[in-house]
Coordinates of C-alpha atoms and ligand atoms in Angstrom, one line a residue:
Chain A
M5 CA -0.1 -0.1 0.1
A6 CA 1.6 2.8 -1.3
R7 CA 2.2 6.0 1.5
V8 CA 0.5 9.4 2.2
I9 CA 0.6 12.2 3.5
V10 CA -1.1 15.1 4.1
M11 CA 0.9 18.6 4.2
D12 CA -0.2 22.5 5.1
L13 CA 0.9 24.8 2.9
S14 CA 0.6 27.7 4.5
R15 CA 2.8 25.9 7.3
H16 CA 5.2 23.7 5.2
N17 CA 7.4 23.2 2.2
T18 CA 9.8 20.8 2.6
V19 CA 8.9 16.4 2.8
L20 CA 11.8 14.7 4.1
V21 CA 11.7 11.0 2.9
G22 CA 14.5 8.9 4.2
H23 CA 18.1 10.6 2.6
D24 CA 15.6 12.3 0.0
R25 CA 14.8 15.5 0.1
Y26 CA 11.4 17.8 -1.7
F27 CA 10.4 21.1 -2.0
V28 CA 7.4 23.0 -2.8
L29 CA 8.2 24.6 -5.9
H30 CA 5.5 27.4 -7.4
T31 CA 5.4 27.3 -11.0
E32 CA 3.0 28.3 -13.9
G33 CA 0.6 29.3 -11.2
R34 CA 0.4 25.3 -9.7
A35 CA 2.5 24.0 -6.7
L36 CA 4.9 21.1 -7.3
L37 CA 6.5 19.1 -5.0
V38 CA 9.8 18.2 -6.7
L39 CA 13.3 16.7 -5.4
D40 CA 15.6 18.7 -4.1
R41 CA 18.7 17.6 -6.1
C42 CA 21.2 19.3 -8.7
P43 CA 21.5 16.5 -11.5
H44 CA 24.7 16.9 -11.5
R45 CA 26.5 16.3 -7.4
G46 CA 23.2 16.8 -5.7
G47 CA 23.5 20.7 -4.9
P48 CA 20.3 21.7 -2.8
L49 CA 18.2 23.3 -5.8
S50 CA 15.7 25.1 -3.3
L51 CA 18.2 27.7 -2.5
A52 CA 19.0 28.1 -6.5
R53 CA 17.7 31.5 -7.5
R54 CA 16.0 31.4 -11.0
T55 CA 17.9 32.3 -14.5
P56 CA 16.3 35.7 -15.3
D57 CA 14.2 34.3 -17.9
G58 CA 12.6 32.5 -14.8
R59 CA 13.0 28.9 -16.8
R60 CA 15.8 27.6 -15.8
L61 CA 17.1 26.9 -11.6
S62 CA 21.1 28.2 -10.9
C63 CA 22.2 25.2 -8.5
P64 CA 24.0 27.8 -5.7
W65 CA 27.2 24.7 -5.8
H66 CA 28.7 24.7 -9.5
G67 CA 25.9 26.7 -11.3
T68 CA 24.8 24.1 -13.4
K69 CA 21.2 25.3 -15.4
V70 CA 18.3 22.9 -14.5
G71 CA 15.5 23.2 -16.9
V72 CA 12.1 23.6 -14.7
A73 CA 10.8 21.5 -17.0
A74 CA 13.3 18.5 -15.8
V75 CA 13.1 19.6 -12.1
K76 CA 9.1 19.5 -12.6
R77 CA 10.0 15.8 -13.8
T78 CA 10.6 14.5 -10.3
S79 CA 6.9 16.0 -9.2
L80 CA 5.5 13.3 -6.6
P81 CA 1.8 12.9 -7.1
M82 CA 0.2 15.8 -5.4
V83 CA -3.4 17.2 -5.0
R84 CA -4.1 20.0 -3.8
S85 CA -7.5 21.5 -1.9
G86 CA -7.0 24.5 -0.4
D87 CA -4.1 24.3 1.8
E88 CA -4.2 21.2 2.0
A89 CA -1.9 18.7 0.4
V90 CA -2.2 14.8 -0.2
V91 CA 0.9 13.8 -1.2
V92 CA 1.7 10.0 -2.3
L93 CA 5.2 9.4 -1.8
P94 CA 7.6 7.0 -3.6
D95 CA 7.8 3.2 -2.1
G96 CA 10.9 3.7 0.3
D97 CA 13.6 0.2 0.5
D98 CA 11.6 -1.5 3.9
E99 CA 8.1 -0.9 3.1
G100 CA 8.0 2.5 4.7
G101 CA 10.2 2.2 7.6
E102 CA 11.8 5.6 6.5
P103 CA 11.2 8.2 8.7
I104 CA 9.0 11.2 7.0
S105 CA 9.0 14.6 8.3
V106 CA 7.4 17.9 6.7
I107 CA 9.3 21.0 7.3
R108 CA 9.3 24.7 6.3
K109 CA 13.1 26.0 4.9
E110 CA 14.0 28.7 3.0
V111 CA 12.9 28.8 -0.4
L112 CA 15.2 30.9 -3.3
A113 CA 13.7 29.0 -6.3
N114 CA 10.4 30.8 -5.4
L115 CA 11.7 34.1 -5.8
P116 CA 11.8 36.1 -9.0
P117 CA 15.2 36.4 -10.5
D118 CA 16.1 39.2 -9.9
A119 CA 14.1 39.9 -6.3
P120 CA 16.8 40.4 -3.0
C121 CA 16.9 37.8 -0.7
A122 CA 18.4 38.5 2.5
A123 CA 21.5 36.5 2.4
E124 CA 22.1 38.7 -1.1
S125 CA 24.8 41.4 -0.8
A126 CA 28.0 42.1 -3.5
G127 CA 28.5 39.0 -4.0
E128 CA 25.4 38.1 -6.4
A129 CA 26.9 40.2 -8.9
A130 CA 29.8 37.9 -9.2
G131 CA 27.5 34.4 -8.8
A132 CA 25.5 35.9 -12.1
V133 CA 29.1 35.9 -14.1
G134 CA 29.2 32.6 -12.8
A135 CA 26.4 31.1 -14.5
G136 CA 27.5 32.6 -17.7
E137 CA 30.4 30.7 -18.1
V138 CA 28.6 27.7 -17.3
A139 CA 26.6 28.8 -20.3
R140 CA 29.0 29.1 -22.7
R141 CA 30.6 25.8 -22.2
Chain B
M6 CA 63.6 42.5 25.8
T7 CA 62.0 44.4 23.1
I8 CA 60.9 41.9 20.4
Q9 CA 62.8 42.7 18.0
S10 CA 65.8 40.9 20.6
A11 CA 62.8 38.7 21.2
E12 CA 62.8 37.7 17.8
E13 CA 66.3 37.3 17.1
E14 CA 66.4 35.0 20.6
I15 CA 63.9 32.9 19.0
D16 CA 65.6 32.4 16.2
R17 CA 69.1 31.6 17.6
T18 CA 67.4 28.5 19.4
L19 CA 65.8 27.6 16.6
G20 CA 68.6 25.1 15.4
K21 CA 68.4 24.1 19.5
R22 CA 64.8 23.6 19.4
I23 CA 64.2 21.1 16.7
I24 CA 66.6 19.2 16.8
S25 CA 65.0 18.0 20.4
F26 CA 62.0 17.5 18.6
A27 CA 63.3 15.4 16.2
R28 CA 65.4 13.4 18.9
S29 CA 61.7 12.1 19.4
P30 CA 62.1 8.5 19.2
L31 CA 58.6 9.2 16.8
F32 CA 61.1 9.9 14.6
Q33 CA 64.3 8.2 14.7
G34 CA 63.0 5.3 11.6
D35 CA 63.5 2.2 11.2
A36 CA 65.2 -0.2 8.8
Q37 CA 62.4 -0.5 6.2
V38 CA 61.9 1.9 3.6
L39 CA 58.4 2.7 3.5
H40 CA 57.0 3.7 7.1
P41 CA 54.3 1.3 8.5
P42 CA 50.4 2.2 9.1
N43 CA 51.5 4.7 12.0
P44 CA 50.8 8.7 11.5
Y45 CA 53.2 9.1 14.0
R46 CA 56.0 7.7 12.9
R47 CA 58.3 9.8 10.6
M48 CA 61.7 9.6 9.8
L49 CA 63.6 13.1 10.4
V50 CA 66.8 12.0 9.9
P51 CA 68.3 14.2 13.3
D52 CA 71.6 13.1 13.1
A53 CA 71.7 14.8 8.8
L54 CA 69.2 18.2 10.4
A55 CA 72.0 18.0 13.1
E56 CA 74.3 19.0 9.6
G57 CA 71.9 22.1 9.2
D58 CA 72.2 26.1 9.8
F59 CA 69.5 27.2 11.0
D60 CA 70.5 30.7 11.3
R61 CA 70.8 31.0 7.3
P62 CA 67.5 30.9 5.7
P63 CA 68.3 28.9 2.6
A64 CA 68.0 32.0 0.3
A65 CA 65.6 32.2 -3.6
G66 CA 67.9 30.5 -5.7
E67 CA 69.1 28.1 -2.8
W68 CA 65.6 25.6 -2.7
A69 CA 67.5 22.4 -3.1
A70 CA 69.7 23.4 -0.5
H71 CA 69.9 20.2 2.3
R72 CA 68.6 22.5 5.3
S73 CA 65.4 23.2 3.1
L74 CA 64.3 19.4 2.8
S75 CA 65.0 19.5 6.5
A76 CA 63.1 22.2 7.5
H77 CA 60.0 21.3 5.2
R78 CA 59.9 17.8 6.7
L79 CA 59.2 18.9 10.1
L80 CA 57.8 21.9 9.2
G81 CA 54.5 19.6 7.1
T82 CA 55.0 17.0 10.9
F83 CA 54.1 20.4 12.9
Y84 CA 51.3 21.0 10.2
E85 CA 49.8 18.0 9.9
A86 CA 49.5 17.6 14.4
D87 CA 47.8 20.4 14.4
T88 CA 45.1 17.8 12.2
V89 CA 43.5 15.0 13.1
L90 CA 45.1 11.9 12.1
L91 CA 44.7 8.2 13.9
P92 CA 45.4 5.1 11.9
E93 CA 42.7 3.0 9.8
Q94 CA 43.6 -0.3 11.5
G95 CA 42.7 1.7 14.6
L96 CA 44.8 3.0 17.8
A97 CA 44.8 0.2 20.1
P98 CA 48.3 -0.9 19.3
L99 CA 48.9 3.2 18.8
H100 CA 48.2 4.8 21.7
A101 CA 51.7 5.8 22.9
D102 CA 52.7 7.1 19.8
F103 CA 49.4 9.1 19.6
D104 CA 50.0 10.6 23.3
L105 CA 53.1 11.3 22.5
F106 CA 52.7 13.2 18.8
Y107 CA 50.3 15.2 20.2
G108 CA 52.6 14.7 23.7
S109 CA 52.3 18.6 25.8
E110 CA 56.4 18.3 25.2
L111 CA 56.6 17.4 21.3
R112 CA 54.1 20.7 20.8
E113 CA 55.9 22.6 23.7
L114 CA 58.7 22.7 21.5
R115 CA 56.2 22.7 18.3
E116 CA 55.3 26.0 19.6
S117 CA 58.2 27.9 20.1
S118 CA 60.3 27.3 17.0
V119 CA 56.7 26.9 14.9
S120 CA 57.2 30.7 13.4
A121 CA 60.5 30.7 12.6
L122 CA 61.1 27.7 11.3
E123 CA 58.4 29.2 8.8
R124 CA 60.2 32.3 8.3
F125 CA 63.5 30.3 7.8
A126 CA 61.8 27.4 5.1
F127 CA 59.7 30.8 3.4
A128 CA 62.3 33.6 3.4
C129 CA 63.4 32.7 0.1
L130 CA 59.7 33.9 -1.6
D131 CA 60.7 37.2 0.1
D132 CA 63.4 38.1 -2.1
A133 CA 62.0 36.3 -4.8
V134 CA 58.4 37.6 -5.2
D135 CA 57.8 41.9 -5.0
V136 CA 54.0 43.6 -6.5
S137 CA 54.4 46.7 -7.2
G138 CA 52.5 49.8 -8.9
A139 CA 49.1 50.4 -9.5
A140 CA 46.9 47.6 -7.7
T141 CA 43.3 47.5 -8.5
P142 CA 41.2 44.6 -9.2
E143 CA 41.6 44.9 -13.5
V144 CA 45.8 44.8 -12.8
L145 CA 44.1 42.1 -10.4
D146 CA 42.5 39.6 -13.0
A147 CA 45.0 41.0 -15.5
Y148 CA 47.5 38.7 -14.1
F149 CA 46.3 36.3 -13.2
Q150 CA 44.3 35.3 -16.5
H151 CA 48.0 35.8 -17.5
V152 CA 49.7 33.1 -15.3
V153 CA 46.6 30.4 -15.5
A154 CA 46.9 30.7 -19.8
E155 CA 51.1 30.4 -19.8
A156 CA 50.6 27.3 -16.8
E157 CA 48.2 26.2 -19.3
N158 CA 49.7 26.3 -22.4
G159 CA 53.4 24.9 -20.9
P160 CA 54.1 21.8 -20.8
S161 CA 55.0 19.8 -16.7
P162 CA 57.9 19.8 -16.5
A163 CA 57.1 16.4 -14.5
L164 CA 55.2 14.7 -16.0
A165 CA 57.5 15.2 -19.7
A166 CA 60.1 13.5 -17.4
I167 CA 58.0 10.6 -17.1
A168 CA 57.2 10.0 -20.6
A169 CA 60.8 10.3 -21.8
A170 CA 62.2 7.8 -18.8
R171 CA 63.3 4.7 -19.8
D172 CA 61.4 3.6 -17.2
R173 CA 58.4 5.0 -16.8
E174 CA 56.2 3.2 -14.3
S175 CA 58.5 4.0 -11.2
A176 CA 58.8 7.6 -12.9
A177 CA 55.2 7.9 -13.0
D178 CA 55.3 6.1 -9.2
L179 CA 57.8 8.9 -8.2
Y180 CA 55.1 11.3 -9.5
L181 CA 52.2 9.7 -7.9
V182 CA 54.5 10.0 -4.4
Q183 CA 54.7 13.3 -4.7
L184 CA 51.3 14.1 -4.9
A185 CA 50.4 11.1 -1.8
L186 CA 51.8 14.3 0.8
D187 CA 48.6 16.4 -0.5
G188 CA 46.6 14.2 -2.0
L189 CA 46.5 11.7 2.1
T190 CA 45.1 14.6 3.8
E191 CA 43.5 16.6 1.1
A192 CA 42.1 20.1 1.8
S193 CA 43.6 19.9 5.1
A194 CA 45.1 23.4 4.8
M195 CA 41.5 24.9 4.0
S196 CA 39.5 23.1 6.7
R197 CA 41.2 26.3 8.7
N198 CA 40.3 29.1 6.8
L199 CA 36.3 28.0 7.3
A200 CA 36.4 29.3 10.4
G201 CA 35.2 33.1 11.0
A202 CA 32.9 35.6 9.8
Y203 CA 33.5 37.1 6.4
G204 CA 30.7 37.0 4.1
P205 CA 29.5 35.3 0.5
E206 CA 33.9 34.6 -0.2
Q207 CA 33.4 32.7 2.9
S208 CA 30.7 30.8 1.6
A209 CA 32.4 30.0 -1.5
L210 CA 35.2 28.6 -0.3
F211 CA 32.8 26.5 1.5
K212 CA 30.8 25.3 -1.5
I213 CA 34.7 24.1 -2.7
F214 CA 35.1 22.1 0.6
I215 CA 32.1 20.3 0.4
D216 CA 33.7 19.4 -3.3
E217 CA 36.6 17.8 -1.4
F218 CA 35.2 16.2 1.1
G219 CA 32.4 14.5 -0.9
Y220 CA 29.7 15.7 0.1
G221 CA 29.7 14.1 3.2
V222 CA 30.8 10.6 1.4
Y223 CA 33.3 9.0 2.5
D224 CA 33.7 7.3 -0.9
A225 CA 33.4 10.4 -2.5
K226 CA 36.0 12.6 -0.2
H227 CA 39.0 13.5 -2.7
T228 CA 41.3 11.3 -0.2
T229 CA 39.2 8.5 -0.2
I230 CA 40.0 8.5 -4.8
F231 CA 43.0 8.9 -4.3
A232 CA 44.5 6.2 -2.1
K233 CA 41.9 4.4 -4.3
M234 CA 44.2 5.2 -7.7
L235 CA 47.1 4.2 -5.4
R236 CA 45.5 0.6 -4.6
S237 CA 45.4 0.6 -8.5
R238 CA 49.3 1.2 -8.5
A239 CA 49.6 -1.5 -5.4
M240 CA 51.0 1.1 -3.9
A241 CA 50.3 1.0 0.0
T242 CA 48.0 3.7 0.7
H243 CA 48.3 4.9 4.7
V244 CA 49.8 8.1 5.8
H245 CA 52.6 8.9 5.3
A246 CA 53.5 5.3 3.5
Y247 CA 56.3 7.1 1.6
W248 CA 57.6 10.0 4.3
N249 CA 60.8 9.0 3.4
F250 CA 60.7 9.6 -1.0
Y251 CA 59.0 13.1 -0.2
L252 CA 60.9 15.5 -2.2
A253 CA 61.7 19.4 -0.4
G254 CA 59.5 20.8 -3.9
P255 CA 56.6 19.2 -2.8
L256 CA 57.1 19.4 0.6
A257 CA 57.3 22.9 0.6
T258 CA 53.6 23.6 -1.8
N259 CA 52.5 21.2 0.9
N260 CA 53.1 23.2 3.3
Y261 CA 53.0 27.0 1.9
Y262 CA 49.0 26.6 1.9
Y263 CA 49.1 25.6 6.0
Y264 CA 51.6 28.5 6.2
L265 CA 48.9 31.1 4.9
S266 CA 46.3 29.2 6.7
R267 CA 47.9 29.1 9.9
D268 CA 48.6 32.9 9.8
H269 CA 45.3 35.2 9.3
A270 CA 47.2 38.2 8.2
K271 CA 48.2 36.2 5.3
F272 CA 44.3 35.8 4.0
F273 CA 44.4 37.7 1.6
R274 CA 47.5 35.9 0.1
Y275 CA 46.1 32.4 0.6
A276 CA 43.1 33.5 -1.3
G277 CA 45.3 34.5 -4.0
A278 CA 47.1 31.9 -3.8
V279 CA 44.5 29.2 -3.8
T280 CA 41.9 30.7 -6.7
Y281 CA 45.6 30.4 -8.6
A282 CA 45.7 26.6 -7.8
E283 CA 42.3 25.5 -8.4
A284 CA 42.6 27.3 -11.7
V285 CA 46.0 25.2 -13.1
F286 CA 44.8 22.0 -12.0
A287 CA 42.2 20.9 -14.3
P288 CA 44.5 21.7 -16.8
A289 CA 47.3 19.0 -15.3
F290 CA 45.0 16.4 -14.5
V291 CA 43.7 16.5 -17.8
E292 CA 47.2 16.5 -19.3
M293 CA 48.3 14.0 -16.9
V294 CA 45.3 11.7 -17.4
K295 CA 47.6 11.4 -20.9
V296 CA 50.6 10.4 -19.9
F297 CA 49.2 7.9 -17.3
R298 CA 46.6 6.1 -19.5
D299 CA 50.4 6.4 -22.5
I300 CA 52.0 4.2 -19.4
F301 CA 49.7 1.7 -18.1
G302 CA 46.9 1.9 -20.1
D303 CA 43.9 0.5 -18.4
N304 CA 46.0 -0.4 -15.4
V305 CA 45.1 2.5 -13.3
D306 CA 42.6 3.6 -11.6
L307 CA 42.8 7.9 -12.6
H308 CA 39.1 8.4 -11.0
Y309 CA 41.2 11.2 -9.2
C310 CA 42.5 13.2 -11.6
D311 CA 38.9 12.7 -13.9
E312 CA 37.0 14.4 -11.1
H313 CA 40.1 17.1 -10.8
A314 CA 39.7 17.7 -14.7
H315 CA 35.8 17.8 -14.3
I316 CA 35.6 20.1 -10.6
D317 CA 38.7 22.2 -10.9
E318 CA 36.8 24.1 -13.8
H319 CA 34.2 24.7 -11.1
H320 CA 37.0 25.6 -8.3
G321 CA 38.6 28.1 -11.0
R322 CA 35.4 29.9 -11.3
I323 CA 34.4 29.9 -8.2
T324 CA 37.7 30.7 -6.6
R325 CA 38.3 33.7 -9.3
E326 CA 35.5 35.2 -8.9
E327 CA 33.1 34.9 -5.8
V328 CA 37.0 35.2 -3.7
L329 CA 39.5 36.4 -5.3
L330 CA 37.7 39.3 -7.4
A331 CA 35.0 39.3 -5.0
L332 CA 38.3 40.6 -1.9
A333 CA 39.7 42.8 -4.1
A334 CA 35.7 44.2 -4.8
R335 CA 34.3 44.4 -1.8
H336 CA 38.0 45.3 0.4
G337 CA 39.3 47.8 -1.8
P338 CA 42.6 48.0 -3.7
R339 CA 44.9 47.6 0.1
V340 CA 44.3 44.2 -0.1
V341 CA 45.0 43.7 -4.4
P342 CA 48.6 43.6 -3.3
E343 CA 48.4 41.0 -0.6
L344 CA 45.9 38.5 -3.5
M345 CA 48.5 38.8 -6.4
R346 CA 51.2 37.7 -3.8
G347 CA 49.8 35.3 -3.9
V348 CA 48.9 34.0 -6.6
A349 CA 52.7 34.6 -7.7
E350 CA 54.2 32.7 -4.9
A351 CA 51.8 29.9 -5.1
R352 CA 53.0 29.5 -8.9
L353 CA 56.2 30.1 -7.7
I354 CA 56.2 27.3 -5.5
G355 CA 54.4 25.0 -8.1
G356 CA 57.2 25.7 -10.8
W357 CA 59.7 24.8 -7.3
F358 CA 57.2 21.2 -7.3
E359 CA 57.4 20.4 -10.7
D360 CA 61.2 20.6 -11.4
D361 CA 62.0 18.8 -8.5
T362 CA 59.8 15.8 -9.0
A363 CA 61.2 16.5 -12.9
A364 CA 65.5 16.4 -11.7
Q365 CA 64.7 13.2 -9.6
I366 CA 63.1 11.7 -12.2
R367 CA 65.9 12.3 -15.0
W368 CA 68.3 11.0 -11.8
S369 CA 66.9 8.2 -10.5
D370 CA 66.6 7.0 -14.7
D371 CA 70.0 7.4 -15.4
L372 CA 72.0 5.9 -13.1
P373 CA 74.3 4.0 -15.2
R374 CA 75.4 7.5 -16.9
H375 CA 76.3 8.6 -12.7
R376 CA 77.8 6.3 -12.3
D377 CA 80.4 6.7 -15.2
L378 CA 80.3 10.3 -14.3
A379 CA 81.5 10.1 -11.2
G380 CA 84.8 9.0 -12.2
T381 CA 85.3 12.2 -14.7
V382 CA 84.6 14.6 -11.4
R383 CA 87.2 15.6 -9.0
L384 CA 87.2 15.1 -5.8
G385 CA 87.9 17.0 -2.4
P386 CA 89.8 15.8 -0.5
E387 CA 88.9 14.2 3.2
P388 CA 85.7 12.0 1.9
R389 CA 83.2 11.5 5.2
R390 CA 82.7 8.1 6.6
V391 CA 79.0 6.3 6.8
A392 CA 78.9 3.3 8.4
L393 CA 75.9 1.2 7.8
T394 CA 74.3 -2.3 9.4
P395 CA 71.4 -4.5 7.8
D396 CA 69.0 -2.9 11.1
S397 CA 70.0 0.6 10.3
P398 CA 67.5 3.3 10.6
F399 CA 66.8 3.8 6.8
G400 CA 66.3 7.9 5.5
T401 CA 66.8 10.0 2.9
R402 CA 68.8 13.0 2.5
S403 CA 70.1 15.4 0.4
H404 CA 73.1 17.4 -0.1
D405 CA 74.1 21.1 -0.8
D406 CA 76.7 20.1 -3.8
S407 CA 77.4 17.8 -6.4
M408 CA 78.8 14.3 -4.1
V409 CA 80.3 11.3 -4.8
L410 CA 79.3 8.1 -3.3
E411 CA 81.3 5.3 -3.3
V412 CA 81.4 2.0 -1.2
E413 CA 84.5 1.2 0.7
R414 CA 83.5 -2.4 2.2
G415 CA 80.8 -4.6 2.1
E416 CA 77.8 -3.6 -0.5
A417 CA 74.8 -1.4 -0.9
E418 CA 71.9 -0.5 -2.7
L419 CA 71.3 2.9 -3.4
I420 CA 67.2 4.5 -3.3
T421 CA 66.0 6.8 -5.1
T422 CA 62.6 6.2 -5.9
P423 CA 59.5 4.6 -4.1
T424 CA 59.3 1.8 -6.2
G425 CA 61.8 1.6 -8.9
P426 CA 64.1 -1.6 -8.4
P427 CA 67.0 -0.1 -6.1
E428 CA 70.6 0.0 -7.6
R429 CA 72.9 -2.3 -6.0
L430 CA 76.3 -1.4 -5.0
A431 CA 78.8 -3.4 -4.6
R432 CA 82.9 -2.5 -2.9
G433 CA 84.7 -0.2 -4.8
D434 CA 81.1 1.3 -6.5
A435 CA 81.0 4.8 -7.0
V436 CA 77.9 7.4 -8.0
L437 CA 77.7 10.6 -8.5
I438 CA 74.9 12.5 -6.2
P439 CA 74.1 15.6 -8.3
A440 CA 73.0 18.6 -5.6
G441 CA 69.5 18.3 -4.3
R442 CA 68.7 14.7 -5.1
L443 CA 67.5 12.9 -2.4
Y444 CA 68.9 9.3 -1.7
G445 CA 68.4 6.9 0.4
V446 CA 70.6 3.9 1.5
R447 CA 71.2 -0.2 2.3
S448 CA 72.9 -2.1 3.4
T449 CA 73.0 -5.9 2.1
A450 CA 76.1 -6.9 4.1
A451 CA 76.3 -7.7 7.7
A452 CA 78.2 -4.2 7.7
C453 CA 78.9 -1.8 4.9
D454 CA 80.7 1.7 4.9
Y455 CA 80.8 4.5 2.2
L456 CA 82.2 7.7 1.6
L457 CA 80.4 10.7 0.3
H458 CA 83.3 12.8 -1.4
A459 CA 82.7 16.4 -2.3
V460 CA 83.2 17.3 -6.0
T461 CA 85.5 20.0 -6.0
P462 CA 83.4 22.7 -8.6
D463 CA 86.2 22.9 -11.2
G464 CA 86.3 18.8 -11.3
Ligands
LIG514 S1 25.8 20.0 -7.7 FE1 24.3 21.7 -8.6 S2 25.8 22.2 -10.6 FE2 27.0 21.3 -9.3
LIG515 FE1 40.6 17.8 -4.7
LIG516 FE1 39.4 21.9 -6.0

């Protein structure tokens, strides 16, 4: 029997399932629960910023730009009614033995590309150059 | 006592302090060429060390001096005593050595001599590098890009020496050993720059650290994949099996990053140096993969090199943009000369690593000719006699000037590489040891005496 959890989207935005972490990504007016793991080396995509066109997430670790379309493909089955979301979790290794928790953490990936956030300062300019370098390669 | 004379007082006794340190039972070596799996024991060759004049730092052109090797062996031991070293097989049989290595007696000797020893070991850089003129972030970046491009285009002297060697496998192993000094404890110096509060640049450095430490996965940690590379060559993987074969240049290179990381007055220099290192690693590992594949085919695990060829592309970019240039932008022109100095020093010391390794490869690969040369040079009077038995502790050393080693009694093995076949020397055999070259001698007879003749300059 698949495991199901219910989360309140007004209070929580992250689900931990064993070693995996999912976060709520807002895209095209919908909320999706997507894997918080960069395909390059596992960097936290929830802390990525959007590229100026809004279509990709720039990973905070090495600047890989991951298309939102690709991130969407990692999303878990979820039914939202108002702020209540019912999530169907993937089968665990050992019959539901993995610990599950629902939390709220900082998610930068939902900010508009140019919005400042608390952690931002002079370093941002340099970061933007870095992302450009990757795109050129 | 003024500060000046207090420092002089410490300097005057530096030689004494480091000799009492080196006389600890941990540092006397044993009859084996390789060190056992015991990170606390390392041969400091105290008798050879005692020959050095520690009031006279090696100057810019004297990096191959024997006292430079001695100083960097000590300094490397000092620095590693500030890190946590535990043997893989467990501490149970080595607890007494652990207590001694980290104990108060050696710690006091280290603490009271480390600054003076650093001044001694790195004085050559003060004379060799000078940064002048207007220092702006633009100047910094122009200089940085220039030296990195130069390093990318220039061939590596050490890799070229491997490719040209008769015994390429031993030459390649010798090179791996020089990398092992850092590879087995990788990013330890970097870890000393993580603490504190210095803004987004601190987080940029931490991102690199995450990679070095394999995201908390032991199998992905760079030290683990380095050991895997050694294992694929059937080489020992413990800290520091090959201690006796670390050359002065590689020791100095490794120590340099600790030196900058121990004293945060040198933080901006560290930032320059680490940026240079990260930028030149990726292309260097690409070249290393080519040379090693050519020699070993698929019989070597080069995951470590592939990993660095990939991830150091990122580290090169992150350090340049988010550390070096970001620090210059945030903290202004006053820090720029120090950032540039770090780049320049890292480049210089990296060149010493390369040249020393290349020279050792060429010499150890060409011993028959150095036997011939021993017969053609003019020898000074009064050679030194060294007596060995098969139980004598094995250690390696170098000399400031070229010497001729001649076996007077018994027979011996001359050992110049970690894995290559030793050179057998019978009674009467002689070989030229060029200035700065590292060697050790093992008696293969019940007793062996050999002579060390100075080579007279016109010889
Ligand atoms: S982990 Fe995301 S770019 Fe490397
Ligand atoms: Fe590394
Ligand atoms: Fe790196």
